[in-house]
GROMACS .gro file of C-alpha atoms in nm:
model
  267
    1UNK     CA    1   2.505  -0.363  -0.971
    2UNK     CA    2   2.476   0.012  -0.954
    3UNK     CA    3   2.240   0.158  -1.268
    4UNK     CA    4   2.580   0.413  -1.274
    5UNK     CA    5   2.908   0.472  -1.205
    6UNK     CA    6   3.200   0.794  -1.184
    7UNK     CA    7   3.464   0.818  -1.434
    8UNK     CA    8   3.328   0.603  -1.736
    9UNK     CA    9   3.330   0.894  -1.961
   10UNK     CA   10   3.573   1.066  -2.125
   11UNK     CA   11   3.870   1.079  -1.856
   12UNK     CA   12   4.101   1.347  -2.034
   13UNK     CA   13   3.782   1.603  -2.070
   14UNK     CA   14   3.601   1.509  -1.755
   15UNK     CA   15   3.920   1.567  -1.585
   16UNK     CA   16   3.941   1.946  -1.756
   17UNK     CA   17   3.576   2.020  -1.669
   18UNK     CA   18   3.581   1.915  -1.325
   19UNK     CA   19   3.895   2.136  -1.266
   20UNK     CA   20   3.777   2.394  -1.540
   21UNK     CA   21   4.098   2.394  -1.730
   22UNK     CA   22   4.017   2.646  -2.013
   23UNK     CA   23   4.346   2.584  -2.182
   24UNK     CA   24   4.303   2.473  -2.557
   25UNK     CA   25   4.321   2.089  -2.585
   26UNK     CA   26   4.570   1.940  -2.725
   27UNK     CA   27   4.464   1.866  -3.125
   28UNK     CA   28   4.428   2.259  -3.120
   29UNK     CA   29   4.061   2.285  -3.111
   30UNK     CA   30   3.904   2.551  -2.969
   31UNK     CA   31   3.538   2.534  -2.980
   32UNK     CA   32   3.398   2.668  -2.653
   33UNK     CA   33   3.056   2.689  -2.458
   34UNK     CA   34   2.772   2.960  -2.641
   35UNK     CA   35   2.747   3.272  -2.420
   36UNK     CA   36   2.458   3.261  -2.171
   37UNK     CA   37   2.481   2.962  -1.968
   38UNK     CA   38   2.787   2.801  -1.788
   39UNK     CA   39   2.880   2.457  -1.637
   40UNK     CA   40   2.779   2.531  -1.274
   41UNK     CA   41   2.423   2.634  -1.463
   42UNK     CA   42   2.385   2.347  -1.599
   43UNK     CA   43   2.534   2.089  -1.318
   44UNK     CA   44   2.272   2.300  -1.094
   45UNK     CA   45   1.989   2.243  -1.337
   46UNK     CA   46   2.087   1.878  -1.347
   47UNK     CA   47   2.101   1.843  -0.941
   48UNK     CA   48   1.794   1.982  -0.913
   49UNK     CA   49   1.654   1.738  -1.159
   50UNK     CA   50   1.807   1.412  -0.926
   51UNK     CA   51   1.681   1.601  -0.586
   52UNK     CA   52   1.359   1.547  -0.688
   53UNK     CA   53   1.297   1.288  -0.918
   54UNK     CA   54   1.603   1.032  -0.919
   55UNK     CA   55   1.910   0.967  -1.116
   56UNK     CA   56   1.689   0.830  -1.434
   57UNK     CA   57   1.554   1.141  -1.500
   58UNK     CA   58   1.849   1.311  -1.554
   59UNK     CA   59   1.909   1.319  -1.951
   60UNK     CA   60   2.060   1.603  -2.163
   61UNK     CA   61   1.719   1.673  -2.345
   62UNK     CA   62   1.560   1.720  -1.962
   63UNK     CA   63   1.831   1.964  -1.852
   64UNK     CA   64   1.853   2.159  -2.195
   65UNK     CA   65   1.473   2.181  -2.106
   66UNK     CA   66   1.454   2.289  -1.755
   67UNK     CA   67   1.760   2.576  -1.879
   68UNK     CA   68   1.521   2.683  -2.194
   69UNK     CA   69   1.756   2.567  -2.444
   70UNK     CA   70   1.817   2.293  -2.703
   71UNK     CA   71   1.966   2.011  -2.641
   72UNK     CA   72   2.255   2.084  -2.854
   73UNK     CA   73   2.334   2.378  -2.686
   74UNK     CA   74   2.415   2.151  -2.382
   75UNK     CA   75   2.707   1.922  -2.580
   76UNK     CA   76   2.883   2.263  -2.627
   77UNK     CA   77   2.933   2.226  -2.215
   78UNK     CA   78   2.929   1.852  -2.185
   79UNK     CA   79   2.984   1.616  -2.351
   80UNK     CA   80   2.756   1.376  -2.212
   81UNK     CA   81   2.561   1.226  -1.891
   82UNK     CA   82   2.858   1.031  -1.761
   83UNK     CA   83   3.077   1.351  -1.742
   84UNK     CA   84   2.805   1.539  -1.611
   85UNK     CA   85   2.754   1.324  -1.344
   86UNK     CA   86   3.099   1.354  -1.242
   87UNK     CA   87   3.060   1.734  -1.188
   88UNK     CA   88   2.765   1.683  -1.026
   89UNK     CA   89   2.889   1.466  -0.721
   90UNK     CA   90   3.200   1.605  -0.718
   91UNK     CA   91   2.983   1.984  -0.699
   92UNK     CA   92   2.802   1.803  -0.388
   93UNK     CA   93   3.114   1.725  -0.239
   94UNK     CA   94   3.236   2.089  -0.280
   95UNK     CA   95   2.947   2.163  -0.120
   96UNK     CA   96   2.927   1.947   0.191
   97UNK     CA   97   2.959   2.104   0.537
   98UNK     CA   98   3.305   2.072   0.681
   99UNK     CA   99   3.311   2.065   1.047
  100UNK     CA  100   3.590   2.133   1.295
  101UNK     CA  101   3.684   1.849   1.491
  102UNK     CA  102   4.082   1.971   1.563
  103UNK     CA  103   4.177   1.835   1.912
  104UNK     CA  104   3.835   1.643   1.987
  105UNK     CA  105   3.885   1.269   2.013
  106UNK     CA  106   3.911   1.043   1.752
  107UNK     CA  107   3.556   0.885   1.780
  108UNK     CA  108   3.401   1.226   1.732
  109UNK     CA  109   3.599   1.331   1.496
  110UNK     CA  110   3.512   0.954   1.296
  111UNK     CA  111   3.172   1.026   1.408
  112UNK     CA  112   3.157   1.377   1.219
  113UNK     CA  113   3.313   1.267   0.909
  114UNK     CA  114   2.987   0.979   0.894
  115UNK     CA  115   2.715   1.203   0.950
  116UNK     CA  116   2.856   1.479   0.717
  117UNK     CA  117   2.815   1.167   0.431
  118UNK     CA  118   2.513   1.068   0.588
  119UNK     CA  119   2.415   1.398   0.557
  120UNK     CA  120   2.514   1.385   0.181
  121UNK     CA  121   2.281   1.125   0.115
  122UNK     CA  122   2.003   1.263   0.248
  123UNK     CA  123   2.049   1.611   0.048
  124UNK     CA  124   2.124   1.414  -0.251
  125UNK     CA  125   1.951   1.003  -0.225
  126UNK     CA  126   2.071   0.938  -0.551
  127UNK     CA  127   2.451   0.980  -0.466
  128UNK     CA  128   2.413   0.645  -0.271
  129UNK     CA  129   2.329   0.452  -0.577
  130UNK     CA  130   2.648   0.602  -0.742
  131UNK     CA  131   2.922   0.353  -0.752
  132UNK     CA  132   3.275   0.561  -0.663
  133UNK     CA  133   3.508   0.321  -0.765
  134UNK     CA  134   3.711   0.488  -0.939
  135UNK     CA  135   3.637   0.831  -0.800
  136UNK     CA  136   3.562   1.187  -1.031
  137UNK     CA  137   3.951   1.372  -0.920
  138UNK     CA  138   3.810   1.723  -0.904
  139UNK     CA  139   3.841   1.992  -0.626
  140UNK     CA  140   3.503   1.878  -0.452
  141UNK     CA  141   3.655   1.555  -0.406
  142UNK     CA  142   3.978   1.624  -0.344
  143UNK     CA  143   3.861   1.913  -0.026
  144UNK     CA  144   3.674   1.587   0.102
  145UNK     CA  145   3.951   1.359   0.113
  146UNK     CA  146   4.182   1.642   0.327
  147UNK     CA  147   3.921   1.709   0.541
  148UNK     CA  148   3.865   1.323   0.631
  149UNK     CA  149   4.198   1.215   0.627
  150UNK     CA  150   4.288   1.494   0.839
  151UNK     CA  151   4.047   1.330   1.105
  152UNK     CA  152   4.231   0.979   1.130
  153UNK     CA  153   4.545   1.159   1.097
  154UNK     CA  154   4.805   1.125   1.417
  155UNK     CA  155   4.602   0.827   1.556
  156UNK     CA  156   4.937   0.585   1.480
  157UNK     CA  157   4.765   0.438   1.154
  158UNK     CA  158   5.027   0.410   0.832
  159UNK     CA  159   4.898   0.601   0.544
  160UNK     CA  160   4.744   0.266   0.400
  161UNK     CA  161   4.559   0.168   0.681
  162UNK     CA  162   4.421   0.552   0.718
  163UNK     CA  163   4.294   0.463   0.352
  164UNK     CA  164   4.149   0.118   0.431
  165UNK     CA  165   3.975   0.289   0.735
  166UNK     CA  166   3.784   0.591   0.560
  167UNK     CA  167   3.691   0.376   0.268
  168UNK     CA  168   3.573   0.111   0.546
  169UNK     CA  169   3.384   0.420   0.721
  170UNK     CA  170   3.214   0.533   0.405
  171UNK     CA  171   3.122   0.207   0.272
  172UNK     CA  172   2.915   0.132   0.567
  173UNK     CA  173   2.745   0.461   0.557
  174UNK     CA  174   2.657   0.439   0.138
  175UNK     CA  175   2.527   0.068   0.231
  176UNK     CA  176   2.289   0.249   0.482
  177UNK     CA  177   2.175   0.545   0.290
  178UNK     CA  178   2.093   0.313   0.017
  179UNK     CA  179   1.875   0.058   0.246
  180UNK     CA  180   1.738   0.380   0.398
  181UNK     CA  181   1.665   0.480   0.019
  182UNK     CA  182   1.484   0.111  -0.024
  183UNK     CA  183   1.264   0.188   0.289
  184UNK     CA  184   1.111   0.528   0.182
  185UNK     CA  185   1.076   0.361  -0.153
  186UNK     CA  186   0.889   0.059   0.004
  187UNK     CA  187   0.641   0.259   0.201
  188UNK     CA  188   0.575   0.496  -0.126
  189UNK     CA  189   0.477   0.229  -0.351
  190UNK     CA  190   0.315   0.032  -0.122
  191UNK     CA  191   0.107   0.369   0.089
  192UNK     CA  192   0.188   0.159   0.387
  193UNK     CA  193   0.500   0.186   0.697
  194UNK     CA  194   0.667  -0.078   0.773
  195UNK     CA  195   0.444  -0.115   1.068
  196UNK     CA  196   0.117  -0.115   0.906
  197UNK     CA  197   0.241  -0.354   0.634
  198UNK     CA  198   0.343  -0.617   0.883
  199UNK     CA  199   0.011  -0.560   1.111
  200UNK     CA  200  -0.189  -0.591   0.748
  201UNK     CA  201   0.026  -0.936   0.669
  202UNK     CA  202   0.013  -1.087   1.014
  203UNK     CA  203  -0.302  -1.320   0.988
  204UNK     CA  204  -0.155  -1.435   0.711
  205UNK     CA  205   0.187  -1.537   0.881
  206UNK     CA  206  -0.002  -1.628   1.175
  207UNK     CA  207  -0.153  -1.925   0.961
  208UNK     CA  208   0.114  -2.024   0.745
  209UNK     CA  209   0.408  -2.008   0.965
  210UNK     CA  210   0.524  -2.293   1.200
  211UNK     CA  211   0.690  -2.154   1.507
  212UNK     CA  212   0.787  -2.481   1.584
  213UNK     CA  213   0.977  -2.494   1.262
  214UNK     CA  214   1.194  -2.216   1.295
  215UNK     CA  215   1.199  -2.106   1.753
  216UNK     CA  216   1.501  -1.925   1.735
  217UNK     CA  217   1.415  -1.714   1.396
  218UNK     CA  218   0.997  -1.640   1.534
  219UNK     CA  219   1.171  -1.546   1.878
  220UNK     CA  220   1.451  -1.276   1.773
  221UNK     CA  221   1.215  -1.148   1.459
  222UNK     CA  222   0.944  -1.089   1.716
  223UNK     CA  223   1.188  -0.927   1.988
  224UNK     CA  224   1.350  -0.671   1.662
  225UNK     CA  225   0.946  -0.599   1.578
  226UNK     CA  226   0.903  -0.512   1.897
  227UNK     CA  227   1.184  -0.272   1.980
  228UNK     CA  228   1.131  -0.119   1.626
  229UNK     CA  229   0.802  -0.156   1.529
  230UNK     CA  230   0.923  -0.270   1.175
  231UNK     CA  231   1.168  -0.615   1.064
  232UNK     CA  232   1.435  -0.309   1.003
  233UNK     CA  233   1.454   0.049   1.154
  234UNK     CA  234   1.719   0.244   0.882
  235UNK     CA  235   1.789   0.515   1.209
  236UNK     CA  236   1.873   0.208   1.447
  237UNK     CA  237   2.077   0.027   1.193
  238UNK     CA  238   2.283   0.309   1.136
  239UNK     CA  239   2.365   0.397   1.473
  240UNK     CA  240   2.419  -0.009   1.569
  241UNK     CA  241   2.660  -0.037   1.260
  242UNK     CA  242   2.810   0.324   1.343
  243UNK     CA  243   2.938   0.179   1.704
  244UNK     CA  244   3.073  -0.153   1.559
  245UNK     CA  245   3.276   0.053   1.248
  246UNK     CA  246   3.446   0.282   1.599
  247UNK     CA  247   3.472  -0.051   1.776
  248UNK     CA  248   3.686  -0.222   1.521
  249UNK     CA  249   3.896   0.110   1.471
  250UNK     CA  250   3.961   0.087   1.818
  251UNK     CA  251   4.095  -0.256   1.845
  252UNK     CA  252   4.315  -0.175   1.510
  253UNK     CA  253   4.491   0.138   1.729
  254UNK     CA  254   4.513  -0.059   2.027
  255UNK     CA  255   4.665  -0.385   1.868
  256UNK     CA  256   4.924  -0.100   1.671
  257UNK     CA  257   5.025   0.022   2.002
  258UNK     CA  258   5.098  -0.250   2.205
  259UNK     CA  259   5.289  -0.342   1.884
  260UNK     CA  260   5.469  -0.032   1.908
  261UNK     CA  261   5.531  -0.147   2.288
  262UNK     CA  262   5.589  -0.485   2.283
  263UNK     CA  263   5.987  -0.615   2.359
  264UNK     CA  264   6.051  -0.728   1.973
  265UNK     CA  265   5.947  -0.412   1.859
  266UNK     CA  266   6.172  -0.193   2.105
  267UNK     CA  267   6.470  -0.420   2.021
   0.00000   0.00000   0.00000
């Protein structure tokens, strides 16, 4: 299970924060932020903090910190981490490169909307590990969502299936940021590629494992080492998975319009 998750703060307040509703709440209250620093300072601060190290070393006494205040001073802002990690993926969804796909076809225009996450993940690794489940609503989100929809839109889907088709796209390509993720962090801890850690573990292998036990397993691992150099090549897998995610949005669009065509449907 993912170490965190969006939304399991305070929905009411994250909700004004992401959107930066200033309006007094509704028991009256009207404490507001010190002078001198401001959310985008401190979702910045706290971004920068991720970037480098991970999601783990993001806490409110690290931020207040890197900003040269005390940690109090931060609450007047945010309430917590689980808000403030709201406004920080929804800030790196605000800031995500848009690009302009109007009138190519479909598969580019699919193909864009993955590598602009892809994209995402590599800016910001720690976004992967985020589960999204139930999503942070603000504007960086929301500017997202148009933009993607907008890129299955007019292809014959309903507006369900143009749901269960984005979230289908994105799935795949947060599964393979995240084994990407597990790679680099593999060959850190270890000092070693994947290549030199299997050439250091075949003798081993060589003398413990029966070929005659397992032919069909020794024969397509030893075909994938050789086209990769590595059991798993994070580029390759993403482009092989890529293909099959177009592939099966093909045969949905084709299968909706030879229903469209078919006799029952045209009586």
């Amino acid at each position: 299970m993912p170490a965190e998750r969006t939304s399991s703060g305070d929905p009411t307040h994250t909700l004004r924060l992401l959107w930066r509703d200033s309006s007094p709440p509704a028991s009256g209250s009207r404490r507001g932020p010190r002078r001198g620093l401001s959310i985008d300072a401190v979702v910045e601060a706290a971004t920068a903090i991720a970037d480098a190290e991970d999601l783990e070393a993001v806490t409110m006494r690290r931020v207040a910190k890197e900003l040269g205040v005390v940690p109090m001073t931060l609450y007047t802002y945010v309430p917590g981490k689980a808000e403030l990690l709201d406004l920080m993926l929804d800030a790196a969804y605000a800031r995500m490169p848009r690009t302009d796909t109007t009138g190519q076809p479909w598969r580019r225009r699919v193909t864009a909307i993955a590598e602009e996450n892809k994209a995402l993940f590599e800016r910001h690794p720690w976004a992967a590990a985020v589960s999204t489940v139930r999503p942070p609503l603000g504007p960086g989100l929301m500017a997202k969502c148009e933009h993607e929809l907008s890129g299955l839109d007019g292809l014959g889907l309903s507006d369900v299936e143009m749901d269960d088709c984005l979230t289908h796209l994105l799935t795949f390509v947060q599964a393979s940021a995240r084994a990407a993720a597990a790679t680099r962090a593999a060959q850190q801890d270890s000092a070693l590629n994947e290549q030199q850690w299997w050439e250091l573990n075949a003798p081993l292998l060589a003398r413990v494992l029966d070929e005659n036990a397992y032919p069909t397993a020794v024969r397509v691992g030893a075909a994938a080492g050789a086209a990769h150099n590595s059991a798993y090549d994070p580029a390759h897998a993403y482009a092989f998975g890529l293909e099959r995610v177009l592939d099966s949005l093909a045969a949905l669009l084709d299968a909706g319009a030879k229903a469209k065509t078919s006799p029952s449907a045209q009586t």
